[in-house]
Structure formats: structure tokens, C-alpha cells
Coordinates of C-alpha atoms in Angstrom, one line a residue:
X1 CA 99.3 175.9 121.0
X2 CA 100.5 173.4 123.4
X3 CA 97.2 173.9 125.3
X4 CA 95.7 172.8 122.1
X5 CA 97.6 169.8 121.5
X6 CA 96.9 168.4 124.9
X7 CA 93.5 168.9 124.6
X8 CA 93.4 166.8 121.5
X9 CA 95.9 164.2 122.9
X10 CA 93.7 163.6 125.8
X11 CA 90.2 163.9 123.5
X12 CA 92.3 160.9 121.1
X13 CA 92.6 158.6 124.5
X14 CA 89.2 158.7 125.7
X15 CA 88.0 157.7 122.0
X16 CA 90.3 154.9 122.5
X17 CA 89.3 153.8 125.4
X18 CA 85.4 153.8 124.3
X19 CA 86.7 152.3 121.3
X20 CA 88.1 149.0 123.2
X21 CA 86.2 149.1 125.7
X22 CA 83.2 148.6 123.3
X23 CA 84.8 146.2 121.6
X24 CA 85.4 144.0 124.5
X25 CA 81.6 144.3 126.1
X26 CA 80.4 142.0 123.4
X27 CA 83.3 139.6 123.0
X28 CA 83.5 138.9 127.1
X29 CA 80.0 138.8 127.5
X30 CA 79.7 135.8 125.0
X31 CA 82.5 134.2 126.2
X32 CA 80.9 134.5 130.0
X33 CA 77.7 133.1 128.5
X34 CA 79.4 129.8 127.4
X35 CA 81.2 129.8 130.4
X36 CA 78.0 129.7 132.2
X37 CA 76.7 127.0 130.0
X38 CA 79.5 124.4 130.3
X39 CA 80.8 124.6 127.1
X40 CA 84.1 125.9 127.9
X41 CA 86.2 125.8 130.6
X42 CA 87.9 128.8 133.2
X43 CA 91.0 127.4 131.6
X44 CA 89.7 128.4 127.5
X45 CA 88.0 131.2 128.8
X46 CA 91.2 132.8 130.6
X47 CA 93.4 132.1 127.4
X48 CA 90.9 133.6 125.1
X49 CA 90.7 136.7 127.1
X50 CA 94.7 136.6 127.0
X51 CA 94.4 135.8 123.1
X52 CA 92.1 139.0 122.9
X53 CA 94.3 141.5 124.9
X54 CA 97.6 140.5 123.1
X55 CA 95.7 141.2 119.9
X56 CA 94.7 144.9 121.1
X57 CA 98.6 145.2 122.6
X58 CA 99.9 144.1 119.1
X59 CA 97.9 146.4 117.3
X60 CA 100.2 149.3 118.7
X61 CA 103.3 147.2 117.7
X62 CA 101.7 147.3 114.2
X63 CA 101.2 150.9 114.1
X64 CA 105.1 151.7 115.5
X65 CA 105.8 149.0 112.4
X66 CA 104.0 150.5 109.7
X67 CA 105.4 154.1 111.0
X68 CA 108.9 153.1 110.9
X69 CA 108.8 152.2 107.5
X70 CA 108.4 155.8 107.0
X71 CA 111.2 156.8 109.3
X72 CA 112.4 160.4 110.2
X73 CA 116.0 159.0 109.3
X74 CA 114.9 159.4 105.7
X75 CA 115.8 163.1 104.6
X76 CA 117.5 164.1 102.1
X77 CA 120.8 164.4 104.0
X78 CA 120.3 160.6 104.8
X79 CA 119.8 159.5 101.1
X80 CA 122.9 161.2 100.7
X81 CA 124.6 159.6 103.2
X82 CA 123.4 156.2 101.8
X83 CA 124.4 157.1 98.5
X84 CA 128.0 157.8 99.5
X85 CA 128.2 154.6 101.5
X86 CA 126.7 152.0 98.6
X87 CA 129.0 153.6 96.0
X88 CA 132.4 153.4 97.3
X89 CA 133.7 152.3 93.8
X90 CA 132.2 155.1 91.6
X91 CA 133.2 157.9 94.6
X92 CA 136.9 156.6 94.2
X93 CA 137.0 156.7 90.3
X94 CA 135.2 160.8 90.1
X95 CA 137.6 161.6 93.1
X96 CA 141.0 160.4 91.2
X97 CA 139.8 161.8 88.2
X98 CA 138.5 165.3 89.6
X99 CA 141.8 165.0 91.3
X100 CA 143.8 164.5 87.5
X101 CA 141.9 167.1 86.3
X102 CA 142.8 169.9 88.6
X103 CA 146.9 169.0 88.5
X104 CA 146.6 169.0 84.6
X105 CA 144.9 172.5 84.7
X106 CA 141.5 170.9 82.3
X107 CA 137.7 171.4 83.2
X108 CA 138.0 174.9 85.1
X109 CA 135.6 176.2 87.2
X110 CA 133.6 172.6 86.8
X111 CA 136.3 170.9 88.1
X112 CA 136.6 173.0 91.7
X113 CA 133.0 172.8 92.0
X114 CA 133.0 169.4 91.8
X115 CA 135.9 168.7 94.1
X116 CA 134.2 171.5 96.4
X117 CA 130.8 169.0 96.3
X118 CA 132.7 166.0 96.8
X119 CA 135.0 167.5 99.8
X120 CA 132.1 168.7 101.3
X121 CA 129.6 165.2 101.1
X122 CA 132.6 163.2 102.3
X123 CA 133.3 165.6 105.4
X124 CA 129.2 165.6 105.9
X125 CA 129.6 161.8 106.2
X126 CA 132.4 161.5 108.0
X127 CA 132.0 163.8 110.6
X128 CA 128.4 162.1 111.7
X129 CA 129.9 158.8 111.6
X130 CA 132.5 160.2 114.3
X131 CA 130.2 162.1 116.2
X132 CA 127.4 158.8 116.2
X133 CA 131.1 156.7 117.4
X134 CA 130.4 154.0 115.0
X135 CA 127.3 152.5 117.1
X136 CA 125.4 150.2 115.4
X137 CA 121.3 150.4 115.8
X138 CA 120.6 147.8 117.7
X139 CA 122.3 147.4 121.3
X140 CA 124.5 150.0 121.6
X141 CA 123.2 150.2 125.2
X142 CA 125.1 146.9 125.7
X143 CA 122.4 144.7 126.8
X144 CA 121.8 143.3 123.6
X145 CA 126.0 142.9 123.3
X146 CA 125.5 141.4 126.9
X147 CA 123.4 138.5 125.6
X148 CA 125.6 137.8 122.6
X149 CA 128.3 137.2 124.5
X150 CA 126.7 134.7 126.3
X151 CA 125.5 132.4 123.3
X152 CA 127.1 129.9 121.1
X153 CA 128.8 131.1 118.1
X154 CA 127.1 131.3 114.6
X155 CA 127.8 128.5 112.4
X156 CA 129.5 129.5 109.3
X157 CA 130.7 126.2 107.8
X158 CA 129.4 125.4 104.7
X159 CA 130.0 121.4 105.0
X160 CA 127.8 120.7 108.2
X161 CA 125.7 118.5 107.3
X162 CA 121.6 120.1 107.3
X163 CA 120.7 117.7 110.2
X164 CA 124.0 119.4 112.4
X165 CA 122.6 123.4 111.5
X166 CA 119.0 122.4 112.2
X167 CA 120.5 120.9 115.7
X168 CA 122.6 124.5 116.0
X169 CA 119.8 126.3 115.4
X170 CA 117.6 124.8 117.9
X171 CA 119.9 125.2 120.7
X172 CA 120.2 128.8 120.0
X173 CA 116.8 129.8 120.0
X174 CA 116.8 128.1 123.4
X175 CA 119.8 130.1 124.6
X176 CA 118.3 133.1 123.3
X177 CA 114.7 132.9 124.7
X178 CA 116.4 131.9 128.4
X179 CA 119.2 134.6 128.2
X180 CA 115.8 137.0 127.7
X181 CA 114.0 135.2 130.0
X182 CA 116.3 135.7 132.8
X183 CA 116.4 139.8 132.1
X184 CA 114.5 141.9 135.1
X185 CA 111.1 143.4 134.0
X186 CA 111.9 146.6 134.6
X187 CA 115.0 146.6 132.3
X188 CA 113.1 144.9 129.2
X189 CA 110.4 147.9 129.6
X190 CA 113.5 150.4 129.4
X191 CA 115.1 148.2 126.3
X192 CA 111.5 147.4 124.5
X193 CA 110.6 151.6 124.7
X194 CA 114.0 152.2 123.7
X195 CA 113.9 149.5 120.7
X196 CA 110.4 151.1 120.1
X197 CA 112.3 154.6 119.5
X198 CA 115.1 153.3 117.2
X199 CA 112.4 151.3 114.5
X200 CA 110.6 155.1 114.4
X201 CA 113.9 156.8 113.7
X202 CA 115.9 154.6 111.9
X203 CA 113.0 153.7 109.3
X204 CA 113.2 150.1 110.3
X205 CA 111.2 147.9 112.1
X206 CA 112.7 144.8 114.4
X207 CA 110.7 142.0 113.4
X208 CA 111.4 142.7 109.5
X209 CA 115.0 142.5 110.3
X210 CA 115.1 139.5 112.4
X211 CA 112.2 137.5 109.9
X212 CA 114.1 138.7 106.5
X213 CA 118.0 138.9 107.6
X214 CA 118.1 136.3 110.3
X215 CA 120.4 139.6 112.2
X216 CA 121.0 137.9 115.7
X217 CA 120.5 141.2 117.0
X218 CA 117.2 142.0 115.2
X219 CA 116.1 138.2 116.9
X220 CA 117.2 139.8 120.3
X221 CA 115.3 142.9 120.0
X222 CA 112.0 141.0 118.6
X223 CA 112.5 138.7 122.0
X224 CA 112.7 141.5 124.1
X225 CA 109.9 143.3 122.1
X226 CA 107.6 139.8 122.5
X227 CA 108.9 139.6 126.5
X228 CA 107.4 142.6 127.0
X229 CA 104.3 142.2 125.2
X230 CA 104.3 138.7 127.7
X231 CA 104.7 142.2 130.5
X232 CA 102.0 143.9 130.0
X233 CA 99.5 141.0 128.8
X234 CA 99.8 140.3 132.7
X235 CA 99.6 143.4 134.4
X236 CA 96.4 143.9 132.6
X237 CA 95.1 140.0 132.9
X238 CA 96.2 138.9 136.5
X239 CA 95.1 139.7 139.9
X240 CA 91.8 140.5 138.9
X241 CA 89.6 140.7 141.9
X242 CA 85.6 141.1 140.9
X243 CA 83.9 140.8 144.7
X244 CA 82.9 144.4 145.3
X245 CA 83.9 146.0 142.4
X246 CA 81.3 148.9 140.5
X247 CA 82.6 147.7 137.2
X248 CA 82.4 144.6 135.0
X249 CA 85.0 142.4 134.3
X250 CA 85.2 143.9 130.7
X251 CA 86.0 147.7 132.1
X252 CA 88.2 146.5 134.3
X253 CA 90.2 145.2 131.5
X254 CA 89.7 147.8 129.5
X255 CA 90.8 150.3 131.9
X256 CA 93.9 148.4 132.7
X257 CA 94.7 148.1 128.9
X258 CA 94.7 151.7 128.1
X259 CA 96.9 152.5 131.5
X260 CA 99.0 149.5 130.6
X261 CA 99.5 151.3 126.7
X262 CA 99.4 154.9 127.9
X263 CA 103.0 154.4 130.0
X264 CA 104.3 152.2 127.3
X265 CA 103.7 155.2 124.5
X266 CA 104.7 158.5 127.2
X267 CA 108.1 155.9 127.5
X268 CA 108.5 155.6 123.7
X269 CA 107.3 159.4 123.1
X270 CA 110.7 160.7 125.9
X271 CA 113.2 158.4 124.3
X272 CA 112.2 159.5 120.8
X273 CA 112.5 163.2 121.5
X274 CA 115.9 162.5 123.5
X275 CA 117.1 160.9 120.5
X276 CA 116.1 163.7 118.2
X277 CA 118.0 166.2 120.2
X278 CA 121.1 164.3 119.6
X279 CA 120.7 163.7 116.2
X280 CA 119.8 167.4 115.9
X281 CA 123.4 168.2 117.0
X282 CA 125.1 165.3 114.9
X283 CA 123.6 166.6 111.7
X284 CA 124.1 170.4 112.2
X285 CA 127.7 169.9 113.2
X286 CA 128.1 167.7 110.2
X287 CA 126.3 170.1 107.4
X288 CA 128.3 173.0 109.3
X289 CA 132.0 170.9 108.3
X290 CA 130.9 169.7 105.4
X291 CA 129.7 173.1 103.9
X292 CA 133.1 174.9 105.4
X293 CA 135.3 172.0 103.7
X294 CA 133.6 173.2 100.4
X295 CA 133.9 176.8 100.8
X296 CA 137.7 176.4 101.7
X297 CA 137.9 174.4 97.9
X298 CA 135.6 177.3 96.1
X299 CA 137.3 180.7 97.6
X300 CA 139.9 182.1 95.7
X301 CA 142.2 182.5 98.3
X302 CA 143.0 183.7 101.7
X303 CA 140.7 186.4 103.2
X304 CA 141.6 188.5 106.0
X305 CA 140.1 187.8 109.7
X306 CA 137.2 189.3 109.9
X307 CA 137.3 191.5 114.2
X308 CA 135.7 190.2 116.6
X309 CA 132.7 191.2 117.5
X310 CA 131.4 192.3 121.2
X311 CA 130.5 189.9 123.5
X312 CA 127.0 191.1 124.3
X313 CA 126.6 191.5 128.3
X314 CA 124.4 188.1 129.5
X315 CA 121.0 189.0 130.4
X316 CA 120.6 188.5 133.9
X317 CA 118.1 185.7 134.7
X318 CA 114.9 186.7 136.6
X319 CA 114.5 186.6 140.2
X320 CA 111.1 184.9 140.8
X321 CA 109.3 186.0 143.9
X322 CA 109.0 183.7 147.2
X323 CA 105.7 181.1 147.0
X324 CA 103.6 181.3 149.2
X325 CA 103.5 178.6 151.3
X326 CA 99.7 177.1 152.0
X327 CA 99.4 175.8 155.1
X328 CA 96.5 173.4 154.1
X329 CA 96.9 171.9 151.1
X330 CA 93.1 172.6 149.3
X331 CA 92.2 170.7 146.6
X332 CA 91.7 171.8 142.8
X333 CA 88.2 170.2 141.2
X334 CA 88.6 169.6 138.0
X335 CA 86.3 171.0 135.1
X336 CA 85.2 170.7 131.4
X337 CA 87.7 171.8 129.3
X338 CA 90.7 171.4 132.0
X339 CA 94.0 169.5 130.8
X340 CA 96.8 169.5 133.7
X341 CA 98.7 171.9 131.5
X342 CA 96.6 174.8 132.1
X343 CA 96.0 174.2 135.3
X344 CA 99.5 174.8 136.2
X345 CA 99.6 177.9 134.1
X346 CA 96.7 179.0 135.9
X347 CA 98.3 178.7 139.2
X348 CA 101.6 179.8 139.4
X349 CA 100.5 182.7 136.7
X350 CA 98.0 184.0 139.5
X351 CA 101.0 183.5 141.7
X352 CA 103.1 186.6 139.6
X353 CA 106.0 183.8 139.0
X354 CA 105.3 183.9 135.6
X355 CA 105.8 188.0 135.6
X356 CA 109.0 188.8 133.9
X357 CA 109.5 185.8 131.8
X358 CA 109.2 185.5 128.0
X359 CA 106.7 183.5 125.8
X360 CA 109.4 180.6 125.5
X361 CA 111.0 181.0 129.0
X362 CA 106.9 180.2 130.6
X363 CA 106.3 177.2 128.4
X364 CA 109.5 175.5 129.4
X365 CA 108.9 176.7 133.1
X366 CA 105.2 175.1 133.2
X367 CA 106.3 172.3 131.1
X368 CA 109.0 171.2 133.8
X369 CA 106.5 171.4 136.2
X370 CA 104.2 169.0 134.5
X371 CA 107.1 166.4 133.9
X372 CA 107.2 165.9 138.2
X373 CA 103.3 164.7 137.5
X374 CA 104.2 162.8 134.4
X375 CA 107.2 160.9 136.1
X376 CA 104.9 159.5 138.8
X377 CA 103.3 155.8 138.7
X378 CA 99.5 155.4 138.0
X379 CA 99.0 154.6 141.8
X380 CA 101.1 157.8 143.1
X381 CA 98.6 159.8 140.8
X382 CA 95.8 158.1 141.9
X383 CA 96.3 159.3 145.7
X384 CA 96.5 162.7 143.9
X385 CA 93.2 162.2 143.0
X386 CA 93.8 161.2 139.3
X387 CA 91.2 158.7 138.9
X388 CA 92.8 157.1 135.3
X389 CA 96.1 157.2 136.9
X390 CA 97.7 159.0 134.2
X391 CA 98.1 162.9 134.3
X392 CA 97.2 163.0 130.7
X393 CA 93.8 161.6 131.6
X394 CA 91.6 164.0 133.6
X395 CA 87.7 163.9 134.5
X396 CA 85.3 166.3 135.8
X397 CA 84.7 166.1 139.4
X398 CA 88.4 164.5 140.0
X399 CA 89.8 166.5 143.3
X400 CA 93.6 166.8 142.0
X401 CA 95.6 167.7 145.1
X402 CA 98.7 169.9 143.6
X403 CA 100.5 171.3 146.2
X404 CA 103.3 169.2 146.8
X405 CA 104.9 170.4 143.5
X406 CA 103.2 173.6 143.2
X407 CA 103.5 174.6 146.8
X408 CA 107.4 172.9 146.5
X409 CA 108.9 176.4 146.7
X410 CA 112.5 174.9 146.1
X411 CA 111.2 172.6 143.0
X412 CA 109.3 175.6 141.6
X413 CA 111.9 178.2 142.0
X414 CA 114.3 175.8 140.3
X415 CA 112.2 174.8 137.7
X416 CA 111.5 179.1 136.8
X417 CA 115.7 179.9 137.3
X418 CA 116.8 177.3 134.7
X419 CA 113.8 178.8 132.3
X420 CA 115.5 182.3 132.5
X421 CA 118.6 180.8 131.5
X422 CA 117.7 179.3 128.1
X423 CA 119.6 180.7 125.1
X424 CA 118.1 183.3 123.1
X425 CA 118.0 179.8 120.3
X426 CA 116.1 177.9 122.7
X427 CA 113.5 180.6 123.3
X428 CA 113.0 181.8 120.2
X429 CA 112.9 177.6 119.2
X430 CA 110.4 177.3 121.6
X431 CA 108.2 180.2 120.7
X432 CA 108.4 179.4 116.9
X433 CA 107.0 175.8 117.4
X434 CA 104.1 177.1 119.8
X435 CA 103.1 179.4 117.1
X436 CA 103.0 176.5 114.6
X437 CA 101.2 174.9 116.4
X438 CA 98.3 177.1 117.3
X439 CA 98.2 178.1 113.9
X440 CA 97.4 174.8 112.6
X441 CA 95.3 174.4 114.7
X442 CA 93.2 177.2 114.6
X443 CA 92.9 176.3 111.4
X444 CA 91.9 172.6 111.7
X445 CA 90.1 172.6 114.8
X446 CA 86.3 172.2 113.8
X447 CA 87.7 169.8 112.0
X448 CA 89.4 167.6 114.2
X449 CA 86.6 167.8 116.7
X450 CA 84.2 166.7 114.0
X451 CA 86.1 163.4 113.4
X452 CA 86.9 162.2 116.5
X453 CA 84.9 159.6 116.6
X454 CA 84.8 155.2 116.5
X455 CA 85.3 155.5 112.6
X456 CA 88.2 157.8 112.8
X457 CA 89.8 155.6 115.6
X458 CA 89.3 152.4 113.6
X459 CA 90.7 154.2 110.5
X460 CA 93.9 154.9 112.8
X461 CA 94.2 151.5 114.4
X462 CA 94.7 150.0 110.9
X463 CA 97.1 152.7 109.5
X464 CA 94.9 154.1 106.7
X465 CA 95.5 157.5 107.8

């Protein structure tokens, strides 16, 4: 299953890269030609080439927009949660008069259940608001705070005159865009991914916030959000060096793009599943209190302790054997069909470390091993022989040299000890969601390779699927 998935995830990449870099052949060529002719400038044709690029960058913005909309936040537990907070006035009358109605002895067995429904959403509620500590979702990181702090306070007075506000108002957005200005790259790629994260799981998106709620926050965020657009506009536009280069000044930039968008997304993708965790925990912890307030209100009465039951003896972890150490590292050439996955499977699996371990207990051990590759920057990966510089990305004929993490035995031996120890719920977590997986997959697959194609992209980039 997870084989699968990459396979598709890689297949979707290299349709997007055709994709734009089709789409920029024509559009740089023309402008190259009037460039040629005098009838525009290096100056225009540099800004429309910059115009062009923040277009395709904003495109992803749009999708993560449109997406949030339809945010995970929005289960049923969450429209409950809603619910209960917008109508505080109505929850106070039922609860005094459920509470009237069991002192006087009227309604019966409606009444408990009632109080047992509202006990329970109330604890549900409550105990997620504790375990979330009341953050707010925007800038509970502080950096966002951090900014606040250092801009002039909002103007509430109603008798200023219009000129005064306008004046106010001006000033701010200049404090605001320096106080951004003046943030280190590096941390507005770690707030922008982790902004990115939030709009997906909160079923909001920044820019709507900021535009229709004037949230000071919300206009934070969308700075950030626009600073790091700013970010990777130049990484792909500047330093561009054409003498001696096999490619055109349209792959180039088209190759730089889809780097340039591939980090952004695997940054967005962690946070997102970090964040999902968490709010895994919240929720189950809530829905666990809020279901035993409401079975304390239903039962009859006291019930005696049930005995304890064994503790079942731990299973002992396996013992992987020693690797081999090579003494020259040789590299692996790449084939059709290969995804980096699999070819760590493949290796340590000839290797025997994978003997002994379960179907959930390999995946999280090969999986590990993959995250060393995916942590590295796009040159690191080049020097290991990964021409696109991203380990997702991977071409026939590329000579991956492996061994420093497969031959690591310290890192590997690590990596296969902490999959042994995984809770029988983790495993069996694991092994349920590869199954899923495949399945679909299986079922889909002649059909997924069918449509990969410009349409199908296009259809993608503008949300209609």
C-alpha cells in the first residue's frame, strides 16, 4: 500500500512538472523574442518572468485555500462543540430546567437522559478546551504575539475624526510589513508551513480572515504568508547563470519551481500529521470523559469494582542482527518502477533485519529510514546522486549512493529497536491503514494511471476535483 501511494505521489509530480514546464516554454520564448527585438527591456522582461512564477507559486496558496474551506476540524464532534459554544443562553435555560425537573421528581427517565446528554457534551467541551490550554489559532507559537507587542495599539475610539484612523491605519501597516520584514528567512518558512497546516485543519483560510474581519493576527499571518511567497519567488528567479548550461532558461525555472514547491508541501505535509496526532489525543480523551460523565448520570447506582486483570508479560523486542559493514560504498542504479521506499525494503530485507518483525513493526522501521533522506537539503541529495534533489523524485540511470544510512549500523539498529517497541495499537494502527490503502488501490489503479495526464493536472490546479 504505501509502495503504492509513493508510486502515485511521485507519478503526480512529474505530471506537474511537464505541466509547467510546458506552460512556461511558450510564454518565455515570446518574451525572449521581444527582448531580442527592442521592444522591451531586461528590466520588463525580468518582472514579467517574476509576475509569471508568483502566479504558478500562488496557485498552490489557492489550492491550500479552497481545501481549508473544507477543513478536517469539521466533524461532527466539532459541530457539536460549536453548537455548545454559540448557545450559551439556551444551554443555561434546559440545564436549570432539567435541573427543576429532577428535584421535583417530574419527566422520569427523559429527564436523566437528558441531564446524562448534557453532562456529557459539556465535559466533551470542556475537557478539549483544557487539554488545547486555551490557544488561539493563530500564533500560539508566539511569533505572531512577538510582533503584536511591538505595534501601536488598535484604535477603538469612536470620536477620531476619519482623517486621524486613516492616519492610524497607515502607520500600522508600515509597522506591520517592517516588524515582518525584519523576521530571518528561515523562521517565516517554519511560520508560513505552519500557518499552511492550521488554514487545512481549522477549516479556515488566512487571507479570508484578515480581508473580511480585519483580525490583526489574520493580517500577520497573510504578511508572513506573502513574505514567503517574496522567498521562494527568489530562490527560483535569482542567480541564474545560463553560460554552459544543457538546459534553457525556461527548464531551469521550471526545475527550480517544482524543487522550490516540493519542500514547501513535504514541510506543510509533517506539520499537518504532527498536528493530527495531537488532536487525535485531545478528542479521544475528551469523548472518553464526556461519555464516563454520562454513564455516572444513567447507572442506577453503585457497581462493584470489577478485579484486575493480569498484566500480560511485555513482549520482548527483537534483537536485529549486526550489518554488515561494506567497505566500499557501491552505488545503487536506479530503475523503472523504483520509488526510494522500496529500495530500502529491498535492502535491509536481503540483509535478514527485517526477519522477526511484524507487518506494522517493518513499515515504521523502513519508513524511519526514509525520513534521514527526506530531512536532507536538495544539494545534500544531489551529491547522493538524486538528480531532482528531492528523494521523492527519482530517475532511471540516477547512481543513488545509500550507504551512509543503510550501512549506519548504529542509525539502522536504532531505527529497527524502536519499531519492536510499538504498542500492539500502533501496529495494529499501522497495519490497518496499509491495508486500506492497497485495497483502494488495487481497486482504482488502471484508473488512476489512465488519467494522469495535462487535463487531469489542470483539473487539479483549479480545484474542480
Amino acid at each position: 500500500g504505501v509502495l503504492d501511494l509513493e508510486e502515485i505521489r511521485h507519478d503526480y509530480q512529474r505530471e506537474l512538472f511537464i505541466e509547467r514546464t510546458n506552460n512556461l516554454q511558450p510564454f518565455v520564448g515570446g518574451l525572449e523574442a521581444q527582448l531580442s527585438s527592442g521592444e522591451i527591456t531586461k528590466e520588463e522582461f525580468d518582472l514579467k518572468i517574476r509576475e509569471h512564477i508568483l502566479g504558478e507559486i500562488h496557485k498552490e496558496q489557492g489550492l491550500i485555500d479552497k481545501e481549508s474551506v473544507e477543513g478536517i476540524e469539521r466533524n461532527r464532534l466539532e459541530k457539536l462543540k460549536v453548537f455548545w459554544r454559540q448557545h450559551t443562553k439556551s444551554r443555561i435555560a434546559v440545564g436549570v430546567g432539567l435541573g427543576v425537573a429532577a428535584a421535583t421528581g417530574v419527566g422520569g427517565a427523559a429527564v436523566v437522559v437528558g441531564r446524562a446528554a448534557m453532562g456529557a457534551a459539556g465535559t466533551y467541551t470542556g475537557v478539549e478546551a483544557g487539554l488545547e490550554r486555551f490557544t488561539e489559532v493563530l500564533g500560539h507559537k508566539g511569533l505572531i504575539q512577538q510582533i503584536n507587542k511591538e505595534l501601536p495599539p488598535v484604535v477603538k475610539r469612536p470620536h477620531y475624526a476619519e482623517r486621524d484612523l486613516m492616519r492610524h491605519d497607515a502607520i500600522l501597516a508600515r509597522s506591520l510589513k517592517k516588524s515582518v520584514e525584519s523576521i530571518p528567512d528561515e523562521e517565516i518558512k517554519k511560520e508560513a508551513a505552519r500557518l499552511r497546516m492550521l488554514q487545512v485543519e481549522k477549516g479556515m483560510s488566512v487571507g479570508d480572515v484578515a480581508e473580511m474581519y480585519g483580525n490583526r493576527n489574520a493580517q500577520i499571518g497573510k504578511l508572513i504568508l506573502e513574505r514567503d511567497d517574496q522567498i521562494a519567488l527568489d530562490n527560483v528567479t535569482k542567480g541564474i547563470n545560463m553560460e554552459g548550461s544543457p538546459l534553457e532558461y525556461h527548464q531551469i525555472l521550471s526545475n527550480r519551481l517544482s524543487v522550490e514547491l516540493n519542500e514547501r508541501n513535504k514541510i506543510t505535509e509533517s506539520d499537518i500529521d504532527k498536528e493530527r496526532v495531537k488532536k487525535i489525543f485531545r478528542k479521544t480523551i475528551a469523548a472518553i470523559a464526556g461519555a464516563a460523565v454520562g454513564w455516572a448520570i444513567l447507572r442506577p447506582g453503585p457497581t462493584p469494582e470489577p478485579a484486575p486483570k493480569p498484566t500480560p508479560e511485555p513482549i520482548p523486542s527483537p534483537t536485529p542482527e549486526p550489518i554488515p559493514i561494506t567497505p566500499e560504498p557501491i552505488p545503487y542504479s536506479v530503475q523503472d518502477g523504483d520509488v526510494l521506499w522500496k529500495i530500502i525494503e529491498s535492502d535491509i530485507g536481503n540483509k535478514g533485519l527485517l526477519n522477526g518483525l511484524t507487518e506494522g513493526a517493518r513499515t515504521h522501521a523502513i519508513d524511519s529510514l526514509k525520513d534521514a533522506f527526506d530531512k536532507l537539503d536538495p544539494d545534500s541529495l544531489k551529491a547522493l546522486g538524486f538528480t531532482s534533489g528531492d528523494a521523492d523524485v527519482i530517475f532511471k540511470g540516477n547512481e543513488l549512493m545509500l550507504s551512509g544510512v543503510l550501512d549506519n549500523t548504529a542509525f539502522v539498529t536504532k531505527s529497527l529497536v524502536e519499531a519492536g517497541k510499538l504498542s500492539v495499537g500502533e501496529l495494529q494502527e499501522i497495519v490497518s491503514n496499509n491495508r486500506e490503502i492497497a485495497s483502494w488501490l488495487t481497486a482504482h489503479r488502471s484508473e488512476l494511471k489512465s488519467v494522469y495526464d495535462s487535463q487531469m493536472i489542470d483539473q487539479v490546479l483549479r480545484g474542480q476535483i
